[in-house]
Amino acid sequence: MTLFRLECRTHIKTLVIWIVVVGVLTLGLVSLFPAMKDMGLQQMDLKSMPKDMLKAFNLSDMAALATIKGYFGYEYQYIVIATGIFAAMLGTNALAREEAEGTIGYLYAQPITRLSIVGSKMLANSLLYTVYWAVSMAIAFLGCILFKESGASVHGLFKSFAQLAFSGWVMGLTFLVFGFLLSSFLSTNKSATSLSLGVVFLTFILGVVGKMNDDFQALVFFSPVDTALPSTVFKNGIEWNYIVTDLIVIMVSCLLTFWIYKRKDLKV
């Protein structure tokens, strides 16, 4: 429990910074909706672009941009990608940081096992991510209520946001736990940020390729971001096949992390 509290205190400043930045960015994007709606962007001529490309970047239904759900669904996908990066960074830094900073010796001096170290850190970082995502969703929902078009259903928005909140939470946990798996191999956290960016953008690109070419459609299952794409969730609800895939990745990554870290030669 001491390690759990220590891990939370270590990242509290980073958590606040991310919440503030993402919150301000979200409100800024949503506040542009009335002006964008008046510009009639839903009538933009995109016929010259391939339909598969429009589908891959969630622009196949331009008319939906005239609604707050459609507009938010398109704009917020970039926040979802940033969320994946935040979660991955938490995970990839968690275990490697102790060796890099030399604090693993202090942990070893405590009556705590390696499995307890991994478990406490996973729980602490999962809590941090959950707080970040819950606050981010609350800010986004409030923004959509404030700037929605007249006649938009608040109940409908709440239902859609509840589905997005769950899907996004699972997506973030997938990147977080996979980050832990990567961290179990590392002895320094110098490459943690670049690894986090690489994992998130690589999986996102796999999802784009899968949606552009039917022959590679299976690649979408390697893209956790597609689990929580707001435009898809708002239109079709929760994609349970993606959720199940992410849960399998979480379970396997957890087990492998515990197994690898227990047998790892640590630099004390």
Short mmCIF file of C-alpha atoms in Angstrom, two decimals:
data_model
loop_
_atom_site.label_atom_id
_atom_site.label_comp_id
_atom_site.label_asym_id
_atom_site.label_seq_id
_atom_site.Cartn_x
_atom_site.Cartn_y
_atom_site.Cartn_z
CA MET A 1 0.00 0.00 0.00
CA THR A 2 2.94 2.33 0.67
CA LEU A 3 4.23 1.79 -2.88
CA PHE A 4 0.71 2.38 -4.22
CA ARG A 5 0.50 5.79 -2.50
CA LEU A 6 4.06 6.68 -3.52
CA GLU A 7 3.33 5.89 -7.15
CA CYS A 8 0.19 8.04 -7.09
CA ARG A 9 2.04 10.98 -5.52
CA THR A 10 4.85 10.68 -8.06
CA HIS A 11 2.50 11.17 -11.00
CA ILE A 12 -0.04 13.59 -9.53
CA LYS A 13 1.59 16.64 -11.15
CA THR A 14 1.69 14.94 -14.56
CA LEU A 15 -1.94 13.91 -14.13
CA VAL A 16 -3.07 17.46 -13.39
CA ILE A 17 -1.13 18.86 -16.36
CA TRP A 18 -2.65 16.35 -18.75
CA ILE A 19 -6.17 16.96 -17.44
CA VAL A 20 -5.80 20.75 -17.77
CA VAL A 21 -4.29 20.62 -21.26
CA VAL A 22 -6.76 18.06 -22.61
CA GLY A 23 -9.68 19.82 -20.92
CA VAL A 24 -8.80 23.22 -22.38
CA LEU A 25 -8.18 21.71 -25.82
CA THR A 26 -11.49 19.82 -25.70
CA LEU A 27 -13.51 22.90 -24.71
CA GLY A 28 -11.72 24.92 -27.37
CA LEU A 29 -12.59 22.41 -30.09
CA VAL A 30 -16.22 22.02 -29.00
CA SER A 31 -16.70 25.79 -28.72
CA LEU A 32 -15.96 26.06 -32.45
CA PHE A 33 -18.96 23.92 -33.34
CA PRO A 34 -21.55 26.72 -33.74
CA ALA A 35 -19.25 28.64 -36.10
CA MET A 36 -18.29 25.52 -38.05
CA LYS A 37 -21.93 24.53 -38.36
CA ASP A 38 -22.82 27.94 -39.78
CA MET A 39 -20.04 27.56 -42.35
CA GLY A 40 -21.82 24.50 -43.69
CA LEU A 41 -18.80 22.22 -43.71
CA GLN A 42 -21.09 19.26 -44.13
CA GLN A 43 -21.57 20.42 -47.72
CA MET A 44 -17.87 20.30 -48.58
CA ASP A 45 -17.13 18.50 -51.82
CA LEU A 46 -15.01 15.48 -51.01
CA LYS A 47 -16.02 13.43 -54.02
CA SER A 48 -12.50 13.64 -55.41
CA MET A 49 -11.15 11.71 -52.42
CA PRO A 50 -11.30 7.89 -52.36
CA LYS A 51 -14.20 6.57 -50.31
CA ASP A 52 -11.93 4.19 -48.43
CA MET A 53 -9.70 7.07 -47.36
CA LEU A 54 -12.71 9.06 -46.14
CA LYS A 55 -13.84 6.01 -44.20
CA ALA A 56 -10.40 5.47 -42.70
CA PHE A 57 -10.30 9.01 -41.33
CA ASN A 58 -13.99 9.03 -40.32
CA LEU A 59 -15.07 11.61 -42.91
CA SER A 60 -17.45 9.45 -44.91
CA ASP A 61 -20.53 11.21 -43.49
CA MET A 62 -19.90 14.93 -43.77
CA ALA A 63 -23.56 15.73 -43.09
CA ALA A 64 -23.06 14.46 -39.54
CA LEU A 65 -20.74 17.39 -38.85
CA ALA A 66 -23.84 19.57 -38.64
CA THR A 67 -24.68 17.86 -35.32
CA ILE A 68 -22.73 18.12 -32.09
CA LYS A 69 -22.35 14.33 -31.94
CA GLY A 70 -20.98 14.14 -35.46
CA TYR A 71 -18.66 17.11 -35.03
CA PHE A 72 -17.40 15.97 -31.63
CA GLY A 73 -16.99 12.43 -32.90
CA TYR A 74 -14.60 13.58 -35.61
CA GLU A 75 -12.64 16.15 -33.59
CA TYR A 76 -12.26 14.10 -30.41
CA GLN A 77 -10.58 11.17 -32.16
CA TYR A 78 -7.31 13.10 -31.90
CA ILE A 79 -7.79 13.48 -28.16
CA VAL A 80 -8.35 9.72 -28.01
CA ILE A 81 -4.98 9.19 -29.70
CA ALA A 82 -3.35 11.55 -27.18
CA THR A 83 -5.07 9.59 -24.40
CA GLY A 84 -3.53 6.39 -25.70
CA ILE A 85 -0.11 8.05 -25.59
CA PHE A 86 -0.66 9.19 -22.00
CA ALA A 87 -1.68 5.69 -20.91
CA ALA A 88 1.24 4.07 -22.75
CA MET A 89 3.69 6.52 -21.17
CA LEU A 90 2.42 5.67 -17.69
CA GLY A 91 2.99 2.00 -18.37
CA THR A 92 6.39 2.15 -20.07
CA ASN A 93 7.80 4.40 -17.35
CA ALA A 94 6.44 2.45 -14.38
CA LEU A 95 8.95 -0.37 -13.90
CA ALA A 96 11.96 0.89 -15.86
CA ARG A 97 12.05 4.14 -13.88
CA GLU A 98 13.01 2.35 -10.65
CA GLU A 99 16.15 0.90 -12.21
CA ALA A 100 17.01 4.07 -14.09
CA GLU A 101 16.76 6.25 -10.97
CA GLY A 102 18.36 3.69 -8.67
CA THR A 103 15.31 3.44 -6.40
CA ILE A 104 14.92 -0.29 -7.00
CA GLY A 105 17.46 -0.82 -4.19
CA TYR A 106 15.16 1.02 -1.78
CA LEU A 107 12.22 -1.15 -2.83
CA TYR A 108 14.28 -4.29 -2.38
CA ALA A 109 15.07 -3.22 1.17
CA GLN A 110 11.36 -3.26 1.95
CA PRO A 111 9.35 -6.39 2.82
CA ILE A 112 7.81 -6.52 -0.64
CA THR A 113 7.99 -9.07 -3.45
CA ARG A 114 8.48 -8.41 -7.13
CA LEU A 115 4.91 -9.43 -7.81
CA SER A 116 3.74 -6.90 -5.23
CA ILE A 117 5.84 -4.20 -6.91
CA VAL A 118 4.23 -4.86 -10.28
CA GLY A 119 0.74 -5.22 -8.78
CA SER A 120 0.95 -2.00 -6.74
CA LYS A 121 2.25 -0.03 -9.69
CA MET A 122 -0.40 -1.41 -12.03
CA LEU A 123 -3.19 -0.53 -9.61
CA ALA A 124 -1.80 2.96 -8.97
CA ASN A 125 -1.34 3.80 -12.65
CA SER A 126 -4.71 2.31 -13.54
CA LEU A 127 -6.29 4.60 -10.94
CA LEU A 128 -4.42 7.61 -12.33
CA TYR A 129 -5.56 6.82 -15.84
CA THR A 130 -9.14 6.25 -14.69
CA VAL A 131 -9.22 9.65 -12.95
CA TYR A 132 -7.80 11.33 -16.06
CA TRP A 133 -10.35 9.68 -18.36
CA ALA A 134 -13.33 10.29 -16.07
CA VAL A 135 -12.52 14.00 -15.70
CA SER A 136 -11.82 14.32 -19.45
CA MET A 137 -15.16 12.73 -20.28
CA ALA A 138 -16.99 14.98 -17.82
CA ILE A 139 -15.41 18.08 -19.37
CA ALA A 140 -16.21 16.89 -22.89
CA PHE A 141 -19.84 16.11 -22.00
CA LEU A 142 -20.28 19.51 -20.36
CA GLY A 143 -18.81 21.20 -23.44
CA CYS A 144 -21.18 19.34 -25.77
CA ILE A 145 -24.17 20.30 -23.59
CA LEU A 146 -23.13 23.96 -23.66
CA PHE A 147 -22.58 24.17 -27.43
CA LYS A 148 -25.04 21.61 -28.81
CA GLU A 149 -27.45 22.53 -31.55
CA SER A 150 -31.02 23.32 -30.61
CA GLY A 151 -33.14 20.21 -30.40
CA ALA A 152 -30.27 17.87 -29.61
CA SER A 153 -31.25 15.30 -26.99
CA VAL A 154 -29.33 15.54 -23.72
CA HIS A 155 -30.38 11.97 -22.90
CA GLY A 156 -29.03 10.78 -26.25
CA LEU A 157 -25.76 12.58 -25.64
CA PHE A 158 -25.45 11.06 -22.18
CA LYS A 159 -26.04 7.55 -23.53
CA SER A 160 -23.42 8.04 -26.24
CA PHE A 161 -20.91 9.46 -23.77
CA ALA A 162 -21.48 6.57 -21.37
CA GLN A 163 -20.60 4.14 -24.17
CA LEU A 164 -17.57 6.21 -25.18
CA ALA A 165 -16.42 6.45 -21.56
CA PHE A 166 -16.40 2.67 -21.23
CA SER A 167 -14.79 2.02 -24.63
CA GLY A 168 -12.14 4.68 -24.05
CA TRP A 169 -11.36 3.34 -20.59
CA VAL A 170 -10.74 -0.15 -22.00
CA MET A 171 -8.62 1.30 -24.82
CA GLY A 172 -6.44 3.24 -22.38
CA LEU A 173 -5.99 0.25 -20.09
CA THR A 174 -4.85 -1.76 -23.11
CA PHE A 175 -2.07 0.73 -23.87
CA LEU A 176 -1.26 1.07 -20.16
CA VAL A 177 -0.83 -2.66 -19.53
CA PHE A 178 1.01 -3.21 -22.81
CA GLY A 179 3.30 -0.38 -21.71
CA PHE A 180 3.95 -2.31 -18.50
CA LEU A 181 4.95 -5.32 -20.60
CA LEU A 182 7.44 -3.19 -22.52
CA SER A 183 8.70 -1.69 -19.27
CA SER A 184 9.42 -5.15 -17.88
CA PHE A 185 12.05 -5.56 -20.61
CA LEU A 186 13.66 -2.14 -20.11
CA SER A 187 16.35 -1.16 -17.62
CA THR A 188 16.06 2.57 -18.37
CA ASN A 189 13.13 4.85 -19.09
CA LYS A 190 15.00 7.06 -21.56
CA SER A 191 13.20 5.44 -24.49
CA ALA A 192 9.80 5.29 -22.76
CA THR A 193 8.34 8.33 -24.50
CA SER A 194 9.48 7.32 -27.98
CA LEU A 195 8.21 3.77 -27.38
CA SER A 196 4.82 5.09 -26.28
CA LEU A 197 4.50 7.30 -29.34
CA GLY A 198 5.65 4.49 -31.60
CA VAL A 199 3.20 1.92 -30.21
CA VAL A 200 0.18 4.23 -30.39
CA PHE A 201 0.86 5.61 -33.87
CA LEU A 202 1.87 2.22 -35.28
CA THR A 203 -1.35 0.59 -34.07
CA PHE A 204 -3.38 3.58 -35.30
CA ILE A 205 -1.81 3.28 -38.77
CA LEU A 206 -2.59 -0.45 -38.79
CA GLY A 207 -6.21 0.46 -38.14
CA VAL A 208 -6.20 2.98 -41.00
CA VAL A 209 -4.71 0.42 -43.39
CA GLY A 210 -7.27 -2.16 -42.29
CA LYS A 211 -10.16 0.20 -43.03
CA MET A 212 -8.76 1.30 -46.40
CA ASN A 213 -8.17 -2.19 -47.76
CA ASP A 214 -10.59 -5.06 -47.18
CA ASP A 215 -7.78 -7.57 -47.68
CA PHE A 216 -6.15 -6.24 -44.50
CA GLN A 217 -9.31 -5.65 -42.49
CA ALA A 218 -8.03 -7.92 -39.69
CA LEU A 219 -5.39 -5.28 -38.90
CA VAL A 220 -8.11 -3.17 -37.27
CA PHE A 221 -8.09 -5.62 -34.35
CA PHE A 222 -4.47 -4.59 -33.69
CA SER A 223 -5.55 -0.99 -33.23
CA PRO A 224 -6.91 -0.30 -29.72
CA VAL A 225 -7.71 3.27 -30.83
CA ASP A 226 -10.48 1.88 -33.03
CA THR A 227 -12.15 0.51 -29.91
CA ALA A 228 -12.93 4.06 -28.81
CA LEU A 229 -13.27 6.14 -31.97
CA PRO A 230 -16.03 8.57 -30.92
CA SER A 231 -17.63 8.76 -34.38
CA THR A 232 -17.97 4.97 -34.53
CA VAL A 233 -19.17 4.59 -30.93
CA PHE A 234 -21.72 7.41 -31.34
CA LYS A 235 -23.03 5.83 -34.54
CA ASN A 236 -22.89 2.10 -33.84
CA GLY A 237 -22.53 1.86 -30.07
CA ILE A 238 -19.89 -0.25 -28.35
CA GLU A 239 -17.95 -2.54 -30.69
CA TRP A 240 -17.84 -5.61 -28.48
CA ASN A 241 -15.53 -7.56 -30.79
CA TYR A 242 -12.88 -4.87 -30.30
CA ILE A 243 -13.55 -4.79 -26.56
CA VAL A 244 -13.02 -8.56 -26.27
CA THR A 245 -9.78 -8.29 -28.27
CA ASP A 246 -8.51 -5.54 -25.96
CA LEU A 247 -9.43 -7.52 -22.85
CA ILE A 248 -7.46 -10.49 -24.16
CA VAL A 249 -4.45 -8.22 -24.79
CA ILE A 250 -4.78 -6.81 -21.27
CA MET A 251 -4.93 -10.26 -19.68
CA VAL A 252 -1.99 -11.67 -21.66
CA SER A 253 0.12 -8.54 -21.12
CA CYS A 254 -0.56 -8.65 -17.37
CA LEU A 255 0.47 -12.28 -17.05
CA LEU A 256 3.59 -11.81 -19.17
CA THR A 257 4.60 -8.71 -17.22
CA PHE A 258 4.43 -10.56 -13.89
CA TRP A 259 6.26 -13.57 -15.33
CA ILE A 260 9.07 -11.58 -16.99
CA TYR A 261 9.63 -9.15 -14.12
CA LYS A 262 9.81 -11.97 -11.58
CA ARG A 263 12.70 -13.54 -13.52
CA LYS A 264 14.44 -10.35 -14.62
CA ASP A 265 17.99 -9.49 -13.51
CA LEU A 266 17.51 -6.09 -11.91
CA LYS A 267 20.25 -3.46 -11.73
CA VAL A 268 20.31 -2.69 -8.01
#
